PDB file of C-alpha atoms in Angstrom:
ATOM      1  CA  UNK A   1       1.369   7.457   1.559  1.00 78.00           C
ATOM      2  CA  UNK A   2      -1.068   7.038  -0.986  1.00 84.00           C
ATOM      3  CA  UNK A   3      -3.292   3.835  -1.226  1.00 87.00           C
ATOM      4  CA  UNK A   4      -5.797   2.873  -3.933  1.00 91.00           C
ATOM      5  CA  UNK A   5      -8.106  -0.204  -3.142  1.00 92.00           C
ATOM      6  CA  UNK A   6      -9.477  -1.830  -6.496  1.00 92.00           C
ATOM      7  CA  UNK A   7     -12.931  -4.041  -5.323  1.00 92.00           C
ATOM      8  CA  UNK A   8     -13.279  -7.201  -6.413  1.00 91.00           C
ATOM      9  CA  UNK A   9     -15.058  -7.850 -10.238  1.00 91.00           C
ATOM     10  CA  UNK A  10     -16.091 -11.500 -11.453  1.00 89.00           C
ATOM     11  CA  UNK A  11     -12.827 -13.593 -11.289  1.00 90.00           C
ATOM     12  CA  UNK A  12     -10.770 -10.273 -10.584  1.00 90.00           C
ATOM     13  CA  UNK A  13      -9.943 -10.430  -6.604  1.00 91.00           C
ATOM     14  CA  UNK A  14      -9.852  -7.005  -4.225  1.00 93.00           C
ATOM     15  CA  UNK A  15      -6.515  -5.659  -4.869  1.00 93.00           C
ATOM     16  CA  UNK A  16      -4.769  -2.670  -2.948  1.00 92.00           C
ATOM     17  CA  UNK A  17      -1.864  -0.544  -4.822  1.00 93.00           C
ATOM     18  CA  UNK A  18       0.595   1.158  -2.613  1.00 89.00           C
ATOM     19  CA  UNK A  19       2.251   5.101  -4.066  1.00 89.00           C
ATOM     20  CA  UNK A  20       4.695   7.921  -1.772  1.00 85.00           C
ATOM     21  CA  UNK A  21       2.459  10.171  -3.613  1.00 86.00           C
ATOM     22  CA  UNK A  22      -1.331   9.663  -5.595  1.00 88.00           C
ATOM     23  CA  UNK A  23      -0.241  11.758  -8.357  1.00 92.00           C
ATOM     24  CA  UNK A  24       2.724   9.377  -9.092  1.00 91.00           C
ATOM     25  CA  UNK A  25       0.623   6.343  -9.824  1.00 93.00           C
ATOM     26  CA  UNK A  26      -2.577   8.980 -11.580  1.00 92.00           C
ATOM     27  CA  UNK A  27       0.401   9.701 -13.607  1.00 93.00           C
ATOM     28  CA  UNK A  28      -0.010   6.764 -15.767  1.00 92.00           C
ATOM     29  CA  UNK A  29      -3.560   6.682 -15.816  1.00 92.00           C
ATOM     30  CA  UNK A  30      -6.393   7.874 -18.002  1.00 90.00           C
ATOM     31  CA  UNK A  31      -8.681   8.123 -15.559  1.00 91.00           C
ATOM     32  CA  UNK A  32      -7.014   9.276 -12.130  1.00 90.00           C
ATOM     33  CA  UNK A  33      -7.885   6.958  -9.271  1.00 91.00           C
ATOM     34  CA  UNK A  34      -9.077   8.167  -5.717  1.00 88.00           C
ATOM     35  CA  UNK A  35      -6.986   7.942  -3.009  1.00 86.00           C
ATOM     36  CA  UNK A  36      -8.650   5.910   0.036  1.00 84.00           C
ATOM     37  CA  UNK A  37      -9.235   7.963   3.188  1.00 69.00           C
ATOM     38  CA  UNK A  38      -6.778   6.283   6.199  1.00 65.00           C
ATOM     39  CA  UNK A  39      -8.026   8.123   8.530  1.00 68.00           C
ATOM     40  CA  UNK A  40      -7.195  10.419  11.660  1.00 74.00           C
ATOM     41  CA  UNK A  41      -5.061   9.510  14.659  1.00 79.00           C
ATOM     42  CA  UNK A  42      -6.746   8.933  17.583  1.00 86.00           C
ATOM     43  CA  UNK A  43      -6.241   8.862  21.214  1.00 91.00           C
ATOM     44  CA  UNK A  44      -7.222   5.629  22.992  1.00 91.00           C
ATOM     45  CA  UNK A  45      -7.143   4.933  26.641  1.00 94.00           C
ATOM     46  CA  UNK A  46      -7.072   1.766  28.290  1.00 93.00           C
ATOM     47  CA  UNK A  47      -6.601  -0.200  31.355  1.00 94.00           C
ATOM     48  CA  UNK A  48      -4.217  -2.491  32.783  1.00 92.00           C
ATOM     49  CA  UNK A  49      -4.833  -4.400  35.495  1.00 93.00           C
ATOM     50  CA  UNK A  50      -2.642  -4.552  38.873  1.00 92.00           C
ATOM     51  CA  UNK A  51      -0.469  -7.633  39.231  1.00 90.00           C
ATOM     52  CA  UNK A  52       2.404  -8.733  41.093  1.00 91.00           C
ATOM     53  CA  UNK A  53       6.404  -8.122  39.592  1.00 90.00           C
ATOM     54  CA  UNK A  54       9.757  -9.180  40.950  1.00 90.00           C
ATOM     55  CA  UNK A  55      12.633  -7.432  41.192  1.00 88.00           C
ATOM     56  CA  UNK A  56      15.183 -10.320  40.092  1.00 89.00           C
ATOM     57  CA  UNK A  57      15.398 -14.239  40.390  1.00 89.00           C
ATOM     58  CA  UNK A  58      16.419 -14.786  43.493  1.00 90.00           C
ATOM     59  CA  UNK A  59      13.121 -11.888  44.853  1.00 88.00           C
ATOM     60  CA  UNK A  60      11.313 -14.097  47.427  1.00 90.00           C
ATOM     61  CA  UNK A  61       8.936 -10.380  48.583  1.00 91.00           C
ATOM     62  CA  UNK A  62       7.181  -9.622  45.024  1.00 90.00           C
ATOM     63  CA  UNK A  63       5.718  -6.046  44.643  1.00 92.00           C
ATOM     64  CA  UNK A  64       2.260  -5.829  43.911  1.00 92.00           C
ATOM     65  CA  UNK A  65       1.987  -2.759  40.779  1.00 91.00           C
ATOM     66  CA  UNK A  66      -1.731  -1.330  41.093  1.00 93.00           C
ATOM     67  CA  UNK A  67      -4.195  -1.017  38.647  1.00 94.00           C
ATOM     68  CA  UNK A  68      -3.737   2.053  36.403  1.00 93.00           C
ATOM     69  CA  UNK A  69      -4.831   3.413  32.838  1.00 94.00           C
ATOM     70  CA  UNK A  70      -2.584   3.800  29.898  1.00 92.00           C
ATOM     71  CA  UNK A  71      -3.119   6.084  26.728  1.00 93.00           C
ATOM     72  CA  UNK A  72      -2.004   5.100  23.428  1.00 88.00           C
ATOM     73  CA  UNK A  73      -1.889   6.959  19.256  1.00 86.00           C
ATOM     74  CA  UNK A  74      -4.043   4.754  17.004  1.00 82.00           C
ATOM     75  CA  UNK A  75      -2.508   6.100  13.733  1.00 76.00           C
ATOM     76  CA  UNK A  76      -3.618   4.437  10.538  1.00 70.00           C
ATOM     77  CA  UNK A  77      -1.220   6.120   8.682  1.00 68.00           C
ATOM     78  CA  UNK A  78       1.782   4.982  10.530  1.00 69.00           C
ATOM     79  CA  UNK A  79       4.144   2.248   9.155  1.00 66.00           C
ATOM     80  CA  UNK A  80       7.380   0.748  10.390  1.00 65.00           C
ATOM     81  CA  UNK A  81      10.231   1.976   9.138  1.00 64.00           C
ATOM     82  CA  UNK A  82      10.286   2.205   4.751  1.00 66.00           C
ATOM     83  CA  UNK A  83       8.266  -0.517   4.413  1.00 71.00           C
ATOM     84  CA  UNK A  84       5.251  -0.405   2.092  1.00 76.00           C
ATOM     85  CA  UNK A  85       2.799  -3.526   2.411  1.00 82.00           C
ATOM     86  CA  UNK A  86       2.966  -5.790  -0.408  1.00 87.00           C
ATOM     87  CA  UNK A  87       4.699  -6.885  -3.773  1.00 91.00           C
ATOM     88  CA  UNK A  88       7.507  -3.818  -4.898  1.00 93.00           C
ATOM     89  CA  UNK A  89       6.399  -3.141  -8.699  1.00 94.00           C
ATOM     90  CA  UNK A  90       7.885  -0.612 -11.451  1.00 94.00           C
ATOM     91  CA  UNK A  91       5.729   1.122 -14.224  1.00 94.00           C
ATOM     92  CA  UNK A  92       8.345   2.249 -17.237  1.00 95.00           C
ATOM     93  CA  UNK A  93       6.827   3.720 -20.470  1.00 92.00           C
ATOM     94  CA  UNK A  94       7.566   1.441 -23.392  1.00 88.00           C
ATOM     95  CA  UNK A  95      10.068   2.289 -26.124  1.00 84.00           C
ATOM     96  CA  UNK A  96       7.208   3.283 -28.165  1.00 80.00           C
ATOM     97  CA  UNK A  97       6.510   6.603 -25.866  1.00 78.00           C
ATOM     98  CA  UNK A  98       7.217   9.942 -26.695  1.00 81.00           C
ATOM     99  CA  UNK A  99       8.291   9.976 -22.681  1.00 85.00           C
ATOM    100  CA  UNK A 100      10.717   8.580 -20.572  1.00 90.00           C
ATOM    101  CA  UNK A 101       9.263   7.515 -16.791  1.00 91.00           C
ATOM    102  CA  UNK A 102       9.660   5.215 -14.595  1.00 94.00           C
ATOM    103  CA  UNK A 103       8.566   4.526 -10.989  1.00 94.00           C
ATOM    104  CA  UNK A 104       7.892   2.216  -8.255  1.00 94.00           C
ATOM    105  CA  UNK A 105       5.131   0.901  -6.083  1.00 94.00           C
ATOM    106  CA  UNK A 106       3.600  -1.779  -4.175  1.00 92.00           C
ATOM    107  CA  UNK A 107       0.713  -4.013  -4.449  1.00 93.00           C
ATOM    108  CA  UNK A 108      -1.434  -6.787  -1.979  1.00 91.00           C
ATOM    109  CA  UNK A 109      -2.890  -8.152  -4.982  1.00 88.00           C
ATOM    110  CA  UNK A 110      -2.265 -10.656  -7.506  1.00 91.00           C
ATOM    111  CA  UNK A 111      -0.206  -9.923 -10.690  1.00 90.00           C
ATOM    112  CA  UNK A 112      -3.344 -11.581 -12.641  1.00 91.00           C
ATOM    113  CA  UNK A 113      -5.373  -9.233 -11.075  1.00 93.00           C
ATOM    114  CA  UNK A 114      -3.329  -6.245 -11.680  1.00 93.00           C
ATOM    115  CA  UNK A 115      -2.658  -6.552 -15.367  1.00 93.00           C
ATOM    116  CA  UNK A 116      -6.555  -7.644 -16.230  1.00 92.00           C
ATOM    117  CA  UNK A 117      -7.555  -4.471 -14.591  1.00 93.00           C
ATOM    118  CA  UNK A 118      -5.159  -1.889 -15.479  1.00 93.00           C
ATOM    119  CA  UNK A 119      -4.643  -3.004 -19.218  1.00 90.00           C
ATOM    120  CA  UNK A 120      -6.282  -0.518 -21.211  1.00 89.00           C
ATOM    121  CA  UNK A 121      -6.679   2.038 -18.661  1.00 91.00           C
ATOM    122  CA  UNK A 122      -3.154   3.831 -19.277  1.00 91.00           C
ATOM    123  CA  UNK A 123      -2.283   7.060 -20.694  1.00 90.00           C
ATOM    124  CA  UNK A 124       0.911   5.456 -22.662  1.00 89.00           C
ATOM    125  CA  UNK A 125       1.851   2.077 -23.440  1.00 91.00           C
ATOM    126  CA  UNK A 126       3.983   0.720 -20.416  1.00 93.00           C
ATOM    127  CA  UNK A 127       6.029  -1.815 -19.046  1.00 94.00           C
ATOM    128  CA  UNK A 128       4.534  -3.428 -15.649  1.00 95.00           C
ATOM    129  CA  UNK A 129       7.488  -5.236 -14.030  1.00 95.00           C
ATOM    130  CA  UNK A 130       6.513  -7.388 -11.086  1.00 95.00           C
ATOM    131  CA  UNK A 131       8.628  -8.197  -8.468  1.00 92.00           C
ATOM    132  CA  UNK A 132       7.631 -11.701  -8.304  1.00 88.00           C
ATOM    133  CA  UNK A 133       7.521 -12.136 -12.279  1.00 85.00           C
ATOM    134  CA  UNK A 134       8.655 -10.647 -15.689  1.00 91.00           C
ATOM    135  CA  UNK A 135       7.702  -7.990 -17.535  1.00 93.00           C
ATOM    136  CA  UNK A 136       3.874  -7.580 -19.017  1.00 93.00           C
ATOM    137  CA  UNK A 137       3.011  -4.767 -21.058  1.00 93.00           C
ATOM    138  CA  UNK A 138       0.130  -2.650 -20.096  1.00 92.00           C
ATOM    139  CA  UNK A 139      -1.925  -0.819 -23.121  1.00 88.00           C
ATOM    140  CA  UNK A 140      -3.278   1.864 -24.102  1.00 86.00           C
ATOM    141  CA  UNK A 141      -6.888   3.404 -23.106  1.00 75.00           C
ATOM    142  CA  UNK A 142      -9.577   3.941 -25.590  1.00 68.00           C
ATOM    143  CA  UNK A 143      -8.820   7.756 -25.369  1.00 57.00           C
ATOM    144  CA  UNK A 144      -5.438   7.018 -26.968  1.00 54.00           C
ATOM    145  CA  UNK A 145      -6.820   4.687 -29.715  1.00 47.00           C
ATOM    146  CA  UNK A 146      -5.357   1.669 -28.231  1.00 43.00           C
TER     147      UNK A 146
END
């Protein structure tokens, strides 16, 4: 999973966008974004203390468990299940490009946000279709005349 983190500007809050794949968002982009380093997985080891456990209820002898060490995967690429943090977004090319595309992502951000800073910085016209909101139209970059 790819994730892009936009820094705040002025009024413009931090922002993160959310892709399967960097290339797929780049796609629409003049200028290709780079894709934030998660990390490696790493092995952590930690303690846990002895204590005292019953066996049911109605257990009037408790066991005493002794103290022991456990080691757990810290793995900042993991997620639970499909589930991409943030708002679920589609970028579609307008009517007005030569081609057809359409995909989805996710963003933490603010639509606001979004839209000021990506307006202007696309490689065709195109349709930016929040899920919390309708559709705003994203223009082209200076390259492209727009």
């Amino acid at each position: 999973m790819a994730k892009f983190v936009i820094p705040e500007d002025g009024n413009r809050s931090q922002f993160s966008v959310y892709a399967n794949h960097a290339e797929a968002f780049n796609w629409f982009l003049n200028d290709p974004l780079v894709d934030v380093e998660l990390g490696d997985a790493t092995r952590k080891t930690k303690s846990i203390p002895g204590h005292q456990r019953r066996r049911g209820p109605s257990d009037l002898n408790p066991v005493n468990v002794t103290q022991s060490q456990a080691d757990y995967l810290v793995d900042p690429t993991l997620k639970s299940g499909n589930a991409k943090p943030g708002i679920s977004f589609i970028l579609k090319t307008t009517k007005n490009s030569d081609i057809d595309e359409q995909r989805q992502f996710t963003t933490t951000g603010r639509t606001l946000d979004f839209v000021e800073y990506f307006s202007g910085k696309m490689k065709y016209e195109t349709y930016f279709y929040p899920a919390n909101g309708g559709r705003h139209t994203l223009k082209l970059g200076a390259a492209q005349g727009g």
